[in-house]
Short mmCIF file of C-alpha atoms in Angstrom, two decimals:
data_model
loop_
_atom_site.label_atom_id
_atom_site.label_comp_id
_atom_site.label_asym_id
_atom_site.label_seq_id
_atom_site.Cartn_x
_atom_site.Cartn_y
_atom_site.Cartn_z
CA MET A 24 48.71 43.73 180.58
CA TRP A 25 48.91 39.96 180.28
CA GLN A 26 49.97 40.30 176.67
CA ASP A 27 52.75 42.71 177.74
CA PHE A 28 53.85 40.14 180.30
CA ALA A 29 53.90 37.39 177.65
CA ASN A 30 55.84 39.63 175.23
CA THR A 31 58.41 40.44 177.91
CA LEU A 32 58.88 36.77 178.80
CA ASN A 33 59.27 35.95 175.10
CA GLU A 34 61.87 38.70 174.59
CA LEU A 35 63.75 37.57 177.70
CA ASN A 36 63.84 34.04 176.33
CA LYS A 37 65.12 35.19 172.93
CA THR A 38 67.82 37.36 174.51
CA TYR A 39 68.99 34.55 176.80
CA LYS A 40 69.20 32.20 173.80
CA THR A 41 71.35 34.76 171.98
CA LEU A 42 73.50 35.04 175.12
CA ILE A 43 73.86 31.25 175.18
CA GLU A 44 75.03 31.20 171.55
CA LEU A 45 77.55 33.91 172.37
CA GLY A 46 78.60 31.98 175.48
CA LYS A 47 79.25 28.88 173.36
CA LYS A 48 81.49 30.92 171.06
CA LYS A 49 83.28 32.30 174.11
CA HIS A 50 83.67 28.78 175.49
CA GLN A 51 85.28 27.62 172.23
CA ALA A 52 87.63 30.61 172.26
CA LEU A 53 88.58 29.96 175.88
CA VAL A 54 89.31 26.30 175.17
CA LEU A 55 91.56 27.35 172.28
CA VAL A 56 93.02 30.20 174.40
CA ASP A 57 92.06 32.63 171.61
CA MET A 58 91.98 35.81 173.67
CA LYS A 59 91.41 38.10 170.67
CA THR A 60 88.11 36.36 170.00
CA VAL A 61 87.18 36.54 173.68
CA GLU A 62 87.92 40.28 173.67
CA ALA A 63 85.79 40.73 170.56
CA LEU A 64 82.86 38.90 172.19
CA LEU A 65 82.89 40.93 175.43
CA PRO A 66 81.16 44.08 174.07
CA GLN A 67 78.40 41.92 172.57
CA GLU A 68 78.01 40.12 175.88
CA GLU A 69 77.79 43.42 177.77
CA LYS A 70 75.12 44.68 175.37
CA LEU A 71 73.05 41.51 175.82
CA THR A 72 73.29 41.64 179.62
CA ALA A 73 72.17 45.29 179.54
CA THR A 74 69.20 44.26 177.38
CA ILE A 75 68.35 41.49 179.84
CA ALA A 76 68.49 43.96 182.74
CA GLN A 77 66.11 46.30 180.90
CA LEU A 78 63.71 43.45 180.09
CA GLU A 79 63.79 42.38 183.74
CA LYS A 80 62.79 45.92 184.75
CA ASN A 81 59.95 45.79 182.23
CA ARG A 82 58.84 42.42 183.62
CA GLN A 83 58.85 43.79 187.16
CA ASN A 84 56.87 46.87 186.10
CA VAL A 85 54.23 44.72 184.43
CA LEU A 86 54.02 42.54 187.55
CA LEU A 87 53.61 45.65 189.71
CA LYS A 88 50.72 46.78 187.50
CA LEU A 89 49.16 43.33 187.74
CA ALA A 90 49.61 43.34 191.53
CA ALA A 91 47.82 46.69 191.71
CA THR A 92 44.78 45.17 189.98
CA SER A 93 44.66 42.00 192.09
CA GLU A 94 44.64 41.60 195.84
CA LYS A 95 45.97 38.05 195.50
CA LEU A 96 49.31 39.20 194.10
CA GLY A 97 52.05 40.64 196.25
CA PRO A 98 55.81 41.05 196.31
CA ASP A 99 56.29 37.49 197.56
CA SER A 100 54.00 35.87 194.96
CA LYS A 101 55.44 32.94 193.07
CA MET A 102 55.14 32.49 189.34
CA THR A 103 52.69 29.63 189.82
CA ASP A 104 50.39 32.03 191.70
CA ILE A 105 50.68 34.60 188.92
CA LEU A 106 49.91 32.00 186.25
CA LYS A 107 46.77 30.91 188.12
CA LEU A 108 45.46 34.48 187.91
CA ALA A 109 46.08 34.77 184.17
CA PRO A 110 43.03 34.60 181.90
CA ALA A 111 42.08 30.97 181.41
CA GLY A 112 42.68 29.40 178.03
CA LYS A 113 45.34 30.23 175.50
CA MET A 114 46.91 33.08 177.47
CA GLN A 115 47.43 30.91 180.53
CA GLU A 116 48.89 28.10 178.40
CA LEU A 117 51.15 30.55 176.56
CA LEU A 118 52.44 32.08 179.78
CA GLN A 119 53.09 28.64 181.27
CA LYS A 120 54.98 27.57 178.16
CA LEU A 121 57.04 30.79 178.04
CA TYR A 122 57.87 30.53 181.74
CA THR A 123 58.98 26.89 181.40
CA MET A 124 61.14 27.75 178.38
CA LEU A 125 62.64 30.73 180.19
CA GLN A 126 63.53 28.59 183.23
CA ALA A 127 65.37 26.09 181.02
CA THR A 128 67.14 28.81 179.05
CA VAL A 129 68.28 30.67 182.17
CA GLN A 130 69.57 27.43 183.69
CA GLU A 131 71.54 26.64 180.53
CA ALA A 132 72.99 30.17 180.46
CA ARG A 133 73.97 29.90 184.14
CA GLU A 134 75.73 26.55 183.62
CA LEU A 135 77.58 27.84 180.56
CA SER A 136 78.66 30.93 182.48
CA GLU A 137 79.97 28.81 185.36
CA ASN A 138 81.89 26.58 182.93
CA ASN A 139 83.40 29.62 181.24
CA ALA A 140 84.41 31.04 184.62
CA VAL A 141 86.29 27.81 185.38
CA LEU A 142 88.10 28.04 182.03
CA ILE A 143 89.00 31.68 182.68
CA ARG A 144 90.42 30.85 186.13
CA ALA A 145 92.41 27.96 184.63
CA ALA A 146 93.79 30.20 181.86
CA MET A 147 94.78 32.81 184.44
CA SER A 148 96.53 30.19 186.57
CA ALA A 149 98.38 28.84 183.53
CA ALA A 150 99.46 32.33 182.53
CA ALA A 151 100.69 33.08 186.06
CA TYR A 152 102.58 29.79 186.16
CA HIS A 153 104.34 30.48 182.87
CA LEU A 154 105.15 34.06 183.83
CA ASN A 155 106.63 32.86 187.12
CA ARG A 156 108.57 30.13 185.31
CA ILE A 157 110.00 32.61 182.82
CA GLY A 158 110.78 35.14 185.56
CA GLY A 159 112.31 32.52 187.82
CA ALA A 160 109.85 33.00 190.70
CA THR A 161 109.30 30.07 193.06
CA VAL A 162 107.07 29.64 196.08
CA GLU A 163 108.93 28.41 199.15
CA PRO A 164 107.50 25.39 200.99
CA ALA A 165 107.16 27.44 204.22
CA TYR A 166 104.98 30.41 205.08
CA GLY A 167 106.46 33.72 206.13
CA LYS A 168 105.01 36.48 208.25
CA GLY A 169 102.83 37.77 205.37
CA GLY A 170 101.83 34.40 203.89
CA GLU A 171 103.57 32.48 201.13
CA VAL A 172 107.22 33.31 200.53
CA VAL A 173 108.07 33.92 196.88
CA SER A 174 111.70 34.10 195.84
CA HIS A 175 113.00 35.34 192.50
CA ARG A 176 116.04 33.94 190.75
CA LYS A 177 118.47 36.54 189.44
CA ASN A 178 118.76 36.04 185.72
CA PHE A 179 121.25 38.87 185.20
CA ASP A 180 124.25 40.10 187.12
CA TYR A 181 123.86 43.85 187.40
CA ASN A 182 127.31 44.31 188.98
CA ALA A 183 129.16 43.52 185.76
#
């Protein structure tokens, strides 16, 4: 079971690293406002996140099996507690190393995702600004009954 746990942690780490590489490509495309590239990357990103979800289920199943064999493990056990129960020697060292690598990889993926979310929000705001500018929409300096008041300039005279 410990080997299954180590294999799952290793696969999780590999998949997160692949997700990070994809996230870097997405970041570049967002900076360049290359939406075709972003659209092309989305299916790959969805596939990787589905793989991560499946690996997480596998990890949880292995931990449930380990908890069934040890009274010291429970649902609120921390990873440090789990590592202490691993067979001493190479397996314990390997699990510690894999866990440390996984923590760093997940943190990097989280930061990249947050940065990409900021870029996406900025791109959406820029697009809305330009659409409003082209359409002649302006936000009034006062609030109306339903919130901000938006007025639209008439670009064409329909009475002609």
